[in-house]
C-alpha cells in the first residue's frame, strides 16, 4: 500500500472506521440505574443457577389445601414426585420432567463449556415453558406447577424418539405435551394437544410464557454480551436487538419465533403456525455469569370447533451455525451475524464468497489455522488486481520523487506553489492521484466481512493453532493482572504479529512518499499500527492470524513487484510520452487550482498588511 498524499485519505478513513466500528460493537453495557440494579440483584438471589445432575432424579413437593383449591379440576396433578427422563441422540442429551411436562435442561455433546464439560442450555431454575389454564370458575393455574402422567420414550421407524405427557381435568379435559427428538437435529418438535379447550382457555387463546437464561459460555463475559442478541421473526421479517443493553419489544403482528442468541449458541421458541401477538423483555445483570435473561409472553389463537386442537410448536437448542439454521427456514440463519448495522451488506460477501471458500478448504485439513491461511491466499488472489494498481501507483510516485524534490528546492517554503506544481506534474505524467486511496477503500468491506465471519463462525470454537487454544477467542501469552484502558488485561501474540507486520509495511512504503515534510503523511503510517494494537487485542485469534498472514503476503508482493516486475525506466519513459500529449483539466482539477490560487492571493495580501 503506497502512502502518497491522497492515500492518506484512505488511511484516515480506514482508521476512523476501525475506531468507530469496534467502539460501538465492543463497548460494555452502560451502568443501570441504582434502583434497577437493586431489583436485578434481588431477582438473581431468588433464581440462583443450579447444576442439575445428569442422571434421573426425584424431588418431593409438599402438598397443601391451598394448592388443591387453586388447582380446581386439575387437583390430581398437585402433590406428585418429579421424575426426569433422559433422551439421547448423537447430538444432544435432553432431560424431560413430568413436572410441567417439559425439558429441564439440554446438553450439547459436541461442544465444551468454559469448565471443559459439555455445553448445557436452558439449565437454570429460571428456565421454563408454561401457560395458564382455567382450573375452576375464577381460578387459573400455571401449567408448570402440575405433575403430568406418562413420560415413556418411544422409538419411531425413522429413529426419532417421542415422549408424551398428559394432564387430565376432573371434567374430562386433557392436555398433551408431545415431544419428538430427531437423531441428527437440534430442533425438538413439540405438539400441544388440547381436548375441551373451551373450558380451559378463555376466548380460545393460549397465553404462553417462555423464560430463558443464557449463561457464560466463552472466555470473556463482557465480550460475549456484546456478541449476544434477542432475535425474532415478526411480521415476516427478521430483526434483533442488543442483549447487553436490556430492553423490551412488543409484537402487534404475528411472530414465527423468538430466540436468545449468544455468540455461538441459541435457544429458540417457535410456532409452526405463528404466534398471534406477544411481548419480550430482557435484562443483562451486571453481576454473576448471566449473559442475558429473557421472558416472552406469546399468544396463540386456538381454532374454533369442537374444543379439540393441536398447536404445533418447537424448541431449538443448539449452535448458531448458518447451514444448520438455514435448513429450518423462517430466516433463522440470520441469527448468525455475518454483517450488520452500517456494514449489513457484507453478509452477502460472507454467504456467497467467504463461507463457501472456508468450507471448501476445510475439506483438505482439520487444522483450522491452515484453513485460514488458504482462505487468506484465496482472498488476496481475488483482490490482486486492486493491489497491483496500488503498487503501480506507488511505483509511479516513487519515480516522480526526484522531480518533486526539485520543486521543494525551487519554491522553498511556498507549500501552496509546491502543491500546485505537484498536481501539474502528476497530471502530465499520467499518475492517478487516487491510485493508492481507492484500492484501500475498496478493501474495507472485505475486512469487515471477515471481522463478522471470524466472530460468528462456530467451526472455529475450541480449535487450537500454534499458541492459541481457541481460534474463536483472543490468544493470550501473558495475563497482566491489571487492566489497561482500551487494551485489556492480557497480551495477544497474534495481535503483536499483526501490528508488527503492519508497521513493517509502513516503513517499506514510506520510500514512496513524495512529501516527507507533511506531518500527517509522515506519522500516520506509524500511528495506524498502534491503533491496530488496541483494536485487535480482544479480537478472535482467527482474525489476527488472518491479518498477520495477509500482511506478510503484502510485504512479499511489494518487494517482488517493485523490485522484479515494475520497471522504473519504462514508467519514466511512459510518463514522458504522456506529458507530450494534450491534457484537459477536469472540473475538479480546475476547482482545486482555483482554490489554491485564491489561498495564495489571500496569503500574499495578509503578508503585505
mmCIF file of N, CA and C in Angstrom, residues 2-119:
data_model
loop_
_atom_site.group_PDB
_atom_site.id
_atom_site.type_symbol
_atom_site.label_atom_id
_atom_site.label_comp_id
_atom_site.label_asym_id
_atom_site.label_seq_id
_atom_site.Cartn_x
_atom_site.Cartn_y
_atom_site.Cartn_z
ATOM 1 N N UNK A 2 0.720 2.139 -0.942
ATOM 2 C CA UNK A 2 1.568 3.310 -1.005
ATOM 3 C C UNK A 2 0.987 4.430 -0.162
ATOM 4 N N UNK A 3 1.828 5.429 0.119
ATOM 5 C CA UNK A 3 1.397 6.484 1.027
ATOM 6 C C UNK A 3 1.606 7.859 0.387
ATOM 7 N N UNK A 4 1.186 8.033 -0.884
ATOM 8 C CA UNK A 4 1.190 9.364 -1.461
ATOM 9 C C UNK A 4 0.139 10.197 -0.741
ATOM 10 N N UNK A 5 0.109 11.464 -1.070
ATOM 11 C CA UNK A 5 -0.742 12.397 -0.339
ATOM 12 C C UNK A 5 -2.198 11.937 -0.258
ATOM 13 N N UNK A 6 -2.728 11.409 -1.342
ATOM 14 C CA UNK A 6 -4.139 11.039 -1.355
ATOM 15 C C UNK A 6 -4.393 9.684 -0.724
ATOM 16 N N UNK A 7 -3.360 8.847 -0.642
ATOM 17 C CA UNK A 7 -3.524 7.576 0.054
ATOM 18 C C UNK A 7 -3.841 7.819 1.528
ATOM 19 N N UNK A 8 -3.340 8.917 2.060
ATOM 20 C CA UNK A 8 -3.618 9.251 3.453
ATOM 21 C C UNK A 8 -5.117 9.375 3.684
ATOM 22 N N UNK A 9 -5.849 9.849 2.665
ATOM 23 C CA UNK A 9 -7.307 9.944 2.799
ATOM 24 C C UNK A 9 -7.885 8.572 3.098
ATOM 25 N N UNK A 10 -7.408 7.576 2.333
ATOM 26 C CA UNK A 10 -7.865 6.206 2.578
ATOM 27 C C UNK A 10 -7.465 5.711 3.939
ATOM 28 N N UNK A 11 -6.211 6.035 4.349
ATOM 29 C CA UNK A 11 -5.717 5.596 5.653
ATOM 30 C C UNK A 11 -6.538 6.194 6.786
ATOM 31 N N UNK A 12 -6.790 7.500 6.693
ATOM 32 C CA UNK A 12 -7.545 8.169 7.750
ATOM 33 C C UNK A 12 -8.969 7.622 7.811
ATOM 34 N N UNK A 13 -9.588 7.446 6.633
ATOM 35 C CA UNK A 13 -10.952 6.897 6.592
ATOM 36 C C UNK A 13 -10.998 5.511 7.193
ATOM 37 N N UNK A 14 -10.002 4.687 6.837
ATOM 38 C CA UNK A 14 -9.950 3.327 7.358
ATOM 39 C C UNK A 14 -9.768 3.324 8.869
ATOM 40 N N UNK A 15 -8.869 4.165 9.359
ATOM 41 C CA UNK A 15 -8.626 4.227 10.799
ATOM 42 C C UNK A 15 -9.864 4.673 11.564
ATOM 43 N N UNK A 16 -10.537 5.716 11.037
ATOM 44 C CA UNK A 16 -11.750 6.203 11.706
ATOM 45 C C UNK A 16 -12.845 5.156 11.698
ATOM 46 N N UNK A 17 -12.984 4.440 10.593
ATOM 47 C CA UNK A 17 -13.978 3.371 10.532
ATOM 48 C C UNK A 17 -13.657 2.273 11.533
ATOM 49 N N UNK A 18 -12.376 1.898 11.621
ATOM 50 C CA UNK A 18 -11.974 0.881 12.598
ATOM 51 C C UNK A 18 -12.353 1.311 14.008
ATOM 52 N N UNK A 19 -11.950 2.544 14.358
ATOM 53 C CA UNK A 19 -12.186 3.019 15.724
ATOM 54 C C UNK A 19 -13.683 3.076 16.020
ATOM 55 N N UNK A 20 -14.447 3.677 15.112
ATOM 56 C CA UNK A 20 -15.878 3.791 15.336
ATOM 57 C C UNK A 20 -16.586 2.455 15.382
ATOM 58 N N UNK A 21 -16.235 1.575 14.429
ATOM 59 C CA UNK A 21 -16.917 0.270 14.360
ATOM 60 C C UNK A 21 -16.647 -0.554 15.606
ATOM 61 N N UNK A 22 -15.381 -0.670 15.989
ATOM 62 C CA UNK A 22 -15.049 -1.507 17.131
ATOM 63 C C UNK A 22 -15.522 -0.892 18.445
ATOM 64 N N UNK A 23 -15.577 0.438 18.510
ATOM 65 C CA UNK A 23 -16.070 1.062 19.739
ATOM 66 C C UNK A 23 -17.526 0.708 19.967
ATOM 67 N N UNK A 24 -18.335 0.830 18.923
ATOM 68 C CA UNK A 24 -19.769 0.600 19.077
ATOM 69 C C UNK A 24 -20.129 -0.876 19.135
ATOM 70 N N UNK A 25 -19.240 -1.767 18.641
ATOM 71 C CA UNK A 25 -19.563 -3.193 18.702
ATOM 72 C C UNK A 25 -18.966 -3.880 19.917
ATOM 73 N N UNK A 26 -18.003 -3.235 20.599
ATOM 74 C CA UNK A 26 -17.376 -3.890 21.750
ATOM 75 C C UNK A 26 -17.532 -3.109 23.045
ATOM 76 N N UNK A 27 -18.254 -2.008 23.031
ATOM 77 C CA UNK A 27 -18.410 -1.227 24.264
ATOM 78 C C UNK A 27 -19.201 -2.025 25.299
ATOM 79 N N UNK A 28 -18.877 -1.838 26.516
ATOM 80 C CA UNK A 28 -19.562 -2.527 27.608
ATOM 81 C C UNK A 28 -20.932 -1.921 27.854
ATOM 82 N N UNK A 29 -21.771 -2.678 28.478
ATOM 83 C CA UNK A 29 -23.118 -2.213 28.841
ATOM 84 C C UNK A 29 -23.002 -1.021 29.780
ATOM 85 N N UNK A 30 -23.789 0.016 29.559
ATOM 86 C CA UNK A 30 -23.803 1.169 30.458
ATOM 87 C C UNK A 30 -24.426 0.788 31.791
ATOM 88 N N UNK A 31 -23.998 1.479 32.808
ATOM 89 C CA UNK A 31 -24.469 1.129 34.159
ATOM 90 C C UNK A 31 -25.965 1.342 34.286
ATOM 91 N N UNK A 32 -26.619 0.381 34.884
ATOM 92 C CA UNK A 32 -28.054 0.507 35.135
ATOM 93 C C UNK A 32 -28.284 1.560 36.214
ATOM 94 N N UNK A 33 -29.501 2.078 36.269
ATOM 95 C CA UNK A 33 -29.865 2.969 37.357
ATOM 96 C C UNK A 33 -29.828 2.190 38.663
ATOM 97 N N UNK A 34 -29.583 2.890 39.772
ATOM 98 C CA UNK A 34 -29.384 2.207 41.046
ATOM 99 C C UNK A 34 -30.580 1.347 41.431
ATOM 100 N N UNK A 35 -31.763 1.855 41.181
ATOM 101 C CA UNK A 35 -32.943 1.084 41.557
ATOM 102 C C UNK A 35 -33.056 -0.187 40.732
ATOM 103 N N UNK A 36 -32.759 -0.097 39.421
ATOM 104 C CA UNK A 36 -32.847 -1.274 38.560
ATOM 105 C C UNK A 36 -31.800 -2.298 38.941
ATOM 106 N N UNK A 37 -30.591 -1.839 39.292
ATOM 107 C CA UNK A 37 -29.547 -2.757 39.715
ATOM 108 C C UNK A 37 -29.954 -3.488 40.990
ATOM 109 N N UNK A 38 -30.623 -2.749 41.893
ATOM 110 C CA UNK A 38 -31.076 -3.376 43.132
ATOM 111 C C UNK A 38 -32.098 -4.465 42.844
ATOM 112 N N UNK A 39 -33.035 -4.173 41.942
ATOM 113 C CA UNK A 39 -34.067 -5.149 41.596
ATOM 114 C C UNK A 39 -33.469 -6.356 40.892
ATOM 115 N N UNK A 40 -32.471 -6.141 40.033
ATOM 116 C CA UNK A 40 -31.812 -7.267 39.364
ATOM 117 C C UNK A 40 -31.126 -8.171 40.375
ATOM 118 N N UNK A 41 -30.482 -7.555 41.380
ATOM 119 C CA UNK A 41 -29.807 -8.360 42.391
ATOM 120 C C UNK A 41 -30.795 -9.205 43.169
ATOM 121 N N UNK A 42 -31.955 -8.612 43.484
ATOM 122 C CA UNK A 42 -32.988 -9.366 44.197
ATOM 123 C C UNK A 42 -33.476 -10.524 43.344
ATOM 124 N N UNK A 43 -33.682 -10.262 42.050
ATOM 125 C CA UNK A 43 -34.168 -11.321 41.147
ATOM 126 C C UNK A 43 -33.150 -12.449 41.027
ATOM 127 N N UNK A 44 -31.869 -12.071 40.944
ATOM 128 C CA UNK A 44 -30.823 -13.096 40.863
ATOM 129 C C UNK A 44 -30.780 -13.940 42.124
ATOM 130 N N UNK A 45 -30.989 -13.276 43.264
ATOM 131 C CA UNK A 45 -30.965 -14.021 44.523
ATOM 132 C C UNK A 45 -32.116 -15.019 44.603
ATOM 133 N N UNK A 46 -33.237 -14.643 43.981
ATOM 134 C CA UNK A 46 -34.396 -15.533 44.003
ATOM 135 C C UNK A 46 -34.231 -16.712 43.062
ATOM 136 N N UNK A 47 -33.455 -16.524 41.968
ATOM 137 C CA UNK A 47 -33.354 -17.574 40.942
ATOM 138 C C UNK A 47 -31.894 -17.955 40.705
ATOM 139 N N UNK A 48 -31.238 -18.549 41.692
ATOM 140 C CA UNK A 48 -29.841 -18.931 41.501
ATOM 141 C C UNK A 48 -29.719 -20.064 40.491
ATOM 142 N N UNK A 49 -28.586 -20.101 39.796
ATOM 143 C CA UNK A 49 -28.319 -21.181 38.858
ATOM 144 C C UNK A 49 -28.032 -22.455 39.627
ATOM 145 N N UNK A 50 -28.614 -23.552 39.204
ATOM 146 C CA UNK A 50 -28.353 -24.849 39.804
ATOM 147 C C UNK A 50 -27.833 -25.789 38.754
ATOM 148 N N UNK A 51 -26.886 -26.613 39.095
ATOM 149 C CA UNK A 51 -26.348 -27.616 38.190
ATOM 150 C C UNK A 51 -27.075 -28.918 38.417
ATOM 151 N N UNK A 52 -27.929 -29.284 37.464
ATOM 152 C CA UNK A 52 -28.729 -30.489 37.578
ATOM 153 C C UNK A 52 -27.884 -31.701 37.254
ATOM 154 N N UNK A 53 -28.009 -32.761 38.017
ATOM 155 C CA UNK A 53 -27.241 -33.979 37.763
ATOM 156 C C UNK A 53 -27.653 -34.587 36.444
ATOM 157 N N UNK A 54 -26.753 -35.340 35.840
ATOM 158 C CA UNK A 54 -27.013 -35.930 34.539
ATOM 159 C C UNK A 54 -27.770 -37.242 34.638
ATOM 160 N N UNK A 55 -28.223 -37.628 35.819
ATOM 161 C CA UNK A 55 -28.987 -38.857 35.992
ATOM 162 C C UNK A 55 -30.397 -38.512 36.453
ATOM 163 N N UNK A 56 -31.381 -39.370 36.185
ATOM 164 C CA UNK A 56 -32.744 -39.112 36.653
ATOM 165 C C UNK A 56 -32.778 -38.878 38.158
ATOM 166 N N UNK A 57 -33.581 -37.904 38.569
ATOM 167 C CA UNK A 57 -33.651 -37.582 39.983
ATOM 168 C C UNK A 57 -35.099 -37.442 40.411
ATOM 169 N N UNK A 58 -35.317 -37.505 41.704
ATOM 170 C CA UNK A 58 -36.653 -37.359 42.256
ATOM 171 C C UNK A 58 -36.646 -36.240 43.282
ATOM 172 N N UNK A 59 -37.751 -35.507 43.319
ATOM 173 C CA UNK A 59 -37.863 -34.394 44.242
ATOM 174 C C UNK A 59 -39.284 -34.355 44.780
ATOM 175 N N UNK A 60 -39.417 -34.438 46.077
ATOM 176 C CA UNK A 60 -40.740 -34.418 46.696
ATOM 177 C C UNK A 60 -41.227 -32.991 46.803
ATOM 178 N N UNK A 61 -42.496 -32.789 46.486
ATOM 179 C CA UNK A 61 -43.093 -31.462 46.565
ATOM 180 C C UNK A 61 -44.215 -31.490 47.583
ATOM 181 N N UNK A 62 -44.207 -30.604 48.554
ATOM 182 C CA UNK A 62 -45.229 -30.641 49.595
ATOM 183 C C UNK A 62 -46.611 -30.344 49.049
ATOM 184 N N UNK A 63 -47.601 -31.020 49.632
ATOM 185 C CA UNK A 63 -48.991 -30.824 49.250
ATOM 186 C C UNK A 63 -49.595 -29.813 50.220
ATOM 187 N N UNK A 64 -50.676 -29.152 49.791
ATOM 188 C CA UNK A 64 -51.362 -28.212 50.685
ATOM 189 C C UNK A 64 -52.783 -28.037 50.195
ATOM 190 N N UNK A 65 -53.674 -27.687 51.139
ATOM 191 C CA UNK A 65 -55.067 -27.451 50.777
ATOM 192 C C UNK A 65 -55.194 -26.248 49.844
ATOM 193 N N UNK A 66 -54.299 -25.248 50.074
ATOM 194 C CA UNK A 66 -54.329 -24.057 49.245
ATOM 195 C C UNK A 66 -54.019 -24.402 47.799
ATOM 196 N N UNK A 67 -52.982 -25.257 47.579
ATOM 197 C CA UNK A 67 -52.630 -25.654 46.223
ATOM 198 C C UNK A 67 -53.778 -26.399 45.563
ATOM 199 N N UNK A 68 -54.432 -27.293 46.292
ATOM 200 C CA UNK A 68 -55.529 -28.071 45.728
ATOM 201 C C UNK A 68 -56.716 -27.191 45.382
ATOM 202 N N UNK A 69 -56.930 -26.145 46.204
ATOM 203 C CA UNK A 69 -58.031 -25.231 45.922
ATOM 204 C C UNK A 69 -57.788 -24.483 44.621
ATOM 205 N N UNK A 70 -56.550 -23.997 44.439
ATOM 206 C CA UNK A 70 -56.209 -23.273 43.220
ATOM 207 C C UNK A 70 -56.199 -24.189 42.011
ATOM 208 N N UNK A 71 -55.851 -25.469 42.236
ATOM 209 C CA UNK A 71 -55.779 -26.419 41.127
ATOM 210 C C UNK A 71 -57.139 -26.783 40.593
ATOM 211 N N UNK A 72 -58.177 -26.655 41.382
ATOM 212 C CA UNK A 72 -59.526 -26.923 40.929
ATOM 213 C C UNK A 72 -59.690 -28.304 40.319
ATOM 214 N N UNK A 73 -60.186 -28.338 39.090
ATOM 215 C CA UNK A 73 -60.426 -29.617 38.432
ATOM 216 C C UNK A 73 -59.155 -30.369 38.083
ATOM 217 N N UNK A 74 -57.988 -29.705 38.248
ATOM 218 C CA UNK A 74 -56.705 -30.361 37.974
ATOM 219 C C UNK A 74 -55.994 -30.748 39.277
ATOM 220 N N UNK A 75 -56.733 -30.858 40.376
ATOM 221 C CA UNK A 75 -56.109 -31.132 41.675
ATOM 222 C C UNK A 75 -55.360 -32.460 41.699
ATOM 223 N N UNK A 76 -55.716 -33.378 40.792
ATOM 224 C CA UNK A 76 -54.989 -34.659 40.744
ATOM 225 C C UNK A 76 -53.541 -34.465 40.330
ATOM 226 N N UNK A 77 -53.229 -33.314 39.711
ATOM 227 C CA UNK A 77 -51.860 -33.047 39.269
ATOM 228 C C UNK A 77 -51.019 -32.326 40.292
ATOM 229 N N UNK A 78 -51.547 -32.167 41.511
ATOM 230 C CA UNK A 78 -50.807 -31.478 42.569
ATOM 231 C C UNK A 78 -50.269 -32.515 43.561
ATOM 232 N N UNK A 79 -49.071 -32.256 44.055
ATOM 233 C CA UNK A 79 -48.512 -33.106 45.099
ATOM 234 C C UNK A 79 -47.933 -34.394 44.577
ATOM 235 N N UNK A 80 -47.226 -34.347 43.503
ATOM 236 C CA UNK A 80 -46.587 -35.533 42.967
ATOM 237 C C UNK A 80 -45.102 -35.547 43.235
ATOM 238 N N UNK A 81 -44.400 -36.405 42.541
ATOM 239 C CA UNK A 81 -42.948 -36.528 42.655
ATOM 240 C C UNK A 81 -42.316 -36.298 41.289
ATOM 241 N N UNK A 82 -41.349 -35.393 41.232
ATOM 242 C CA UNK A 82 -40.710 -35.088 39.957
ATOM 243 C C UNK A 82 -39.829 -36.245 39.503
ATOM 244 N N UNK A 83 -39.966 -36.613 38.258
ATOM 245 C CA UNK A 83 -39.149 -37.661 37.657
ATOM 246 C C UNK A 83 -38.604 -37.167 36.328
ATOM 247 N N UNK A 84 -37.318 -37.354 36.144
ATOM 248 C CA UNK A 84 -36.666 -36.944 34.905
ATOM 249 C C UNK A 84 -36.457 -38.147 34.005
ATOM 250 N N UNK A 85 -36.666 -37.933 32.719
ATOM 251 C CA UNK A 85 -36.425 -38.966 31.711
ATOM 252 C C UNK A 85 -35.423 -38.430 30.701
ATOM 253 N N UNK A 86 -34.358 -39.186 30.471
ATOM 254 C CA UNK A 86 -33.312 -38.752 29.548
ATOM 255 C C UNK A 86 -33.568 -39.293 28.152
ATOM 256 N N UNK A 87 -33.407 -38.423 27.163
ATOM 257 C CA UNK A 87 -33.471 -38.815 25.758
ATOM 258 C C UNK A 87 -32.122 -38.493 25.132
ATOM 259 N N UNK A 88 -31.500 -39.508 24.537
ATOM 260 C CA UNK A 88 -30.167 -39.355 23.970
ATOM 261 C C UNK A 88 -30.188 -39.472 22.454
ATOM 262 N N UNK A 89 -29.407 -38.600 21.801
ATOM 263 C CA UNK A 89 -29.154 -38.698 20.362
ATOM 264 C C UNK A 89 -27.651 -38.484 20.176
ATOM 265 N N UNK A 90 -27.128 -38.651 18.965
ATOM 266 C CA UNK A 90 -25.697 -38.365 18.759
ATOM 267 C C UNK A 90 -25.316 -36.917 19.044
ATOM 268 N N UNK A 91 -26.303 -36.014 19.012
ATOM 269 C CA UNK A 91 -26.005 -34.594 19.179
ATOM 270 C C UNK A 91 -26.315 -34.060 20.565
ATOM 271 N N UNK A 92 -27.395 -34.539 21.182
ATOM 272 C CA UNK A 92 -27.860 -33.936 22.430
ATOM 273 C C UNK A 92 -28.274 -34.997 23.434
ATOM 274 N N UNK A 93 -28.346 -34.569 24.687
ATOM 275 C CA UNK A 93 -28.978 -35.335 25.754
ATOM 276 C C UNK A 93 -29.958 -34.379 26.422
ATOM 277 N N UNK A 94 -31.229 -34.758 26.440
ATOM 278 C CA UNK A 94 -32.275 -33.878 26.959
ATOM 279 C C UNK A 94 -32.951 -34.552 28.147
ATOM 280 N N UNK A 95 -33.093 -33.797 29.236
ATOM 281 C CA UNK A 95 -33.812 -34.280 30.409
ATOM 282 C C UNK A 95 -35.219 -33.701 30.395
ATOM 283 N N UNK A 96 -36.223 -34.577 30.295
ATOM 284 C CA UNK A 96 -37.624 -34.163 30.344
ATOM 285 C C UNK A 96 -38.169 -34.440 31.742
ATOM 286 N N UNK A 97 -39.020 -33.549 32.231
ATOM 287 C CA UNK A 97 -39.600 -33.683 33.567
ATOM 288 C C UNK A 97 -41.115 -33.837 33.473
ATOM 289 N N UNK A 98 -41.640 -34.682 34.362
ATOM 290 C CA UNK A 98 -43.106 -34.808 34.417
ATOM 291 C C UNK A 98 -43.741 -33.597 35.087
ATOM 292 N N UNK A 99 -42.939 -32.783 35.762
ATOM 293 C CA UNK A 99 -43.462 -31.558 36.344
ATOM 294 C C UNK A 99 -43.523 -30.492 35.249
ATOM 295 N N UNK A 100 -44.699 -30.164 34.841
ATOM 296 C CA UNK A 100 -44.881 -29.233 33.728
ATOM 297 C C UNK A 100 -44.789 -29.896 32.375
ATOM 298 N N UNK A 101 -44.375 -31.177 32.346
ATOM 299 C CA UNK A 101 -44.272 -31.900 31.082
ATOM 300 C C UNK A 101 -43.382 -31.194 30.082
ATOM 301 N N UNK A 102 -42.144 -30.897 30.479
ATOM 302 C CA UNK A 102 -41.278 -30.070 29.634
ATOM 303 C C UNK A 102 -39.811 -30.420 29.838
ATOM 304 N N UNK A 103 -38.930 -29.956 28.928
ATOM 305 C CA UNK A 103 -37.490 -30.155 29.109
ATOM 306 C C UNK A 103 -36.989 -29.321 30.287
ATOM 307 N N UNK A 104 -36.030 -29.882 31.021
ATOM 308 C CA UNK A 104 -35.448 -29.125 32.137
ATOM 309 C C UNK A 104 -34.010 -28.717 31.870
ATOM 310 N N UNK A 105 -33.317 -29.423 31.002
ATOM 311 C CA UNK A 105 -32.000 -28.993 30.525
ATOM 312 C C UNK A 105 -31.634 -29.776 29.271
ATOM 313 N N UNK A 106 -30.734 -29.172 28.495
ATOM 314 C CA UNK A 106 -30.278 -29.789 27.248
ATOM 315 C C UNK A 106 -28.762 -29.724 27.210
ATOM 316 N N UNK A 107 -28.154 -30.860 26.967
ATOM 317 C CA UNK A 107 -26.692 -30.949 26.906
ATOM 318 C C UNK A 107 -26.265 -31.187 25.462
ATOM 319 N N UNK A 108 -25.344 -30.352 24.963
ATOM 320 C CA UNK A 108 -24.828 -30.478 23.602
ATOM 321 C C UNK A 108 -23.541 -31.296 23.640
ATOM 322 N N UNK A 109 -23.566 -32.465 23.037
ATOM 323 C CA UNK A 109 -22.466 -33.419 23.183
ATOM 324 C C UNK A 109 -21.203 -33.019 22.417
ATOM 325 N N UNK A 110 -21.328 -32.181 21.403
ATOM 326 C CA UNK A 110 -20.183 -31.859 20.560
ATOM 327 C C UNK A 110 -19.498 -30.545 20.941
ATOM 328 N N UNK A 111 -19.940 -29.905 22.023
ATOM 329 C CA UNK A 111 -19.382 -28.610 22.395
ATOM 330 C C UNK A 111 -19.071 -28.567 23.891
ATOM 331 N N UNK A 112 -17.933 -27.986 24.216
ATOM 332 C CA UNK A 112 -17.488 -27.870 25.591
ATOM 333 C C UNK A 112 -17.661 -26.447 26.104
ATOM 334 N N UNK A 113 -17.993 -26.334 27.382
ATOM 335 C CA UNK A 113 -18.114 -25.038 28.018
ATOM 336 C C UNK A 113 -16.799 -24.595 28.618
ATOM 337 N N UNK A 114 -16.761 -23.433 29.287
ATOM 338 C CA UNK A 114 -15.525 -22.926 29.893
ATOM 339 C C UNK A 114 -14.932 -23.873 30.928
ATOM 340 N N UNK A 115 -15.771 -24.723 31.559
ATOM 341 C CA UNK A 115 -15.283 -25.653 32.573
ATOM 342 C C UNK A 115 -14.928 -27.015 31.988
ATOM 343 N N UNK A 116 -14.875 -27.111 30.644
ATOM 344 C CA UNK A 116 -14.494 -28.333 29.916
ATOM 345 C C UNK A 116 -15.560 -29.422 29.953
ATOM 346 N N UNK A 117 -16.715 -29.143 30.527
ATOM 347 C CA UNK A 117 -17.839 -30.075 30.446
ATOM 348 C C UNK A 117 -18.699 -29.692 29.246
ATOM 349 N N UNK A 118 -19.602 -30.586 28.859
ATOM 350 C CA UNK A 118 -20.452 -30.293 27.715
ATOM 351 C C UNK A 118 -21.310 -29.049 27.959
ATOM 352 N N UNK A 119 -21.503 -28.277 26.909
ATOM 353 C CA UNK A 119 -22.358 -27.090 26.994
ATOM 354 C C UNK A 119 -23.777 -27.509 27.369
#
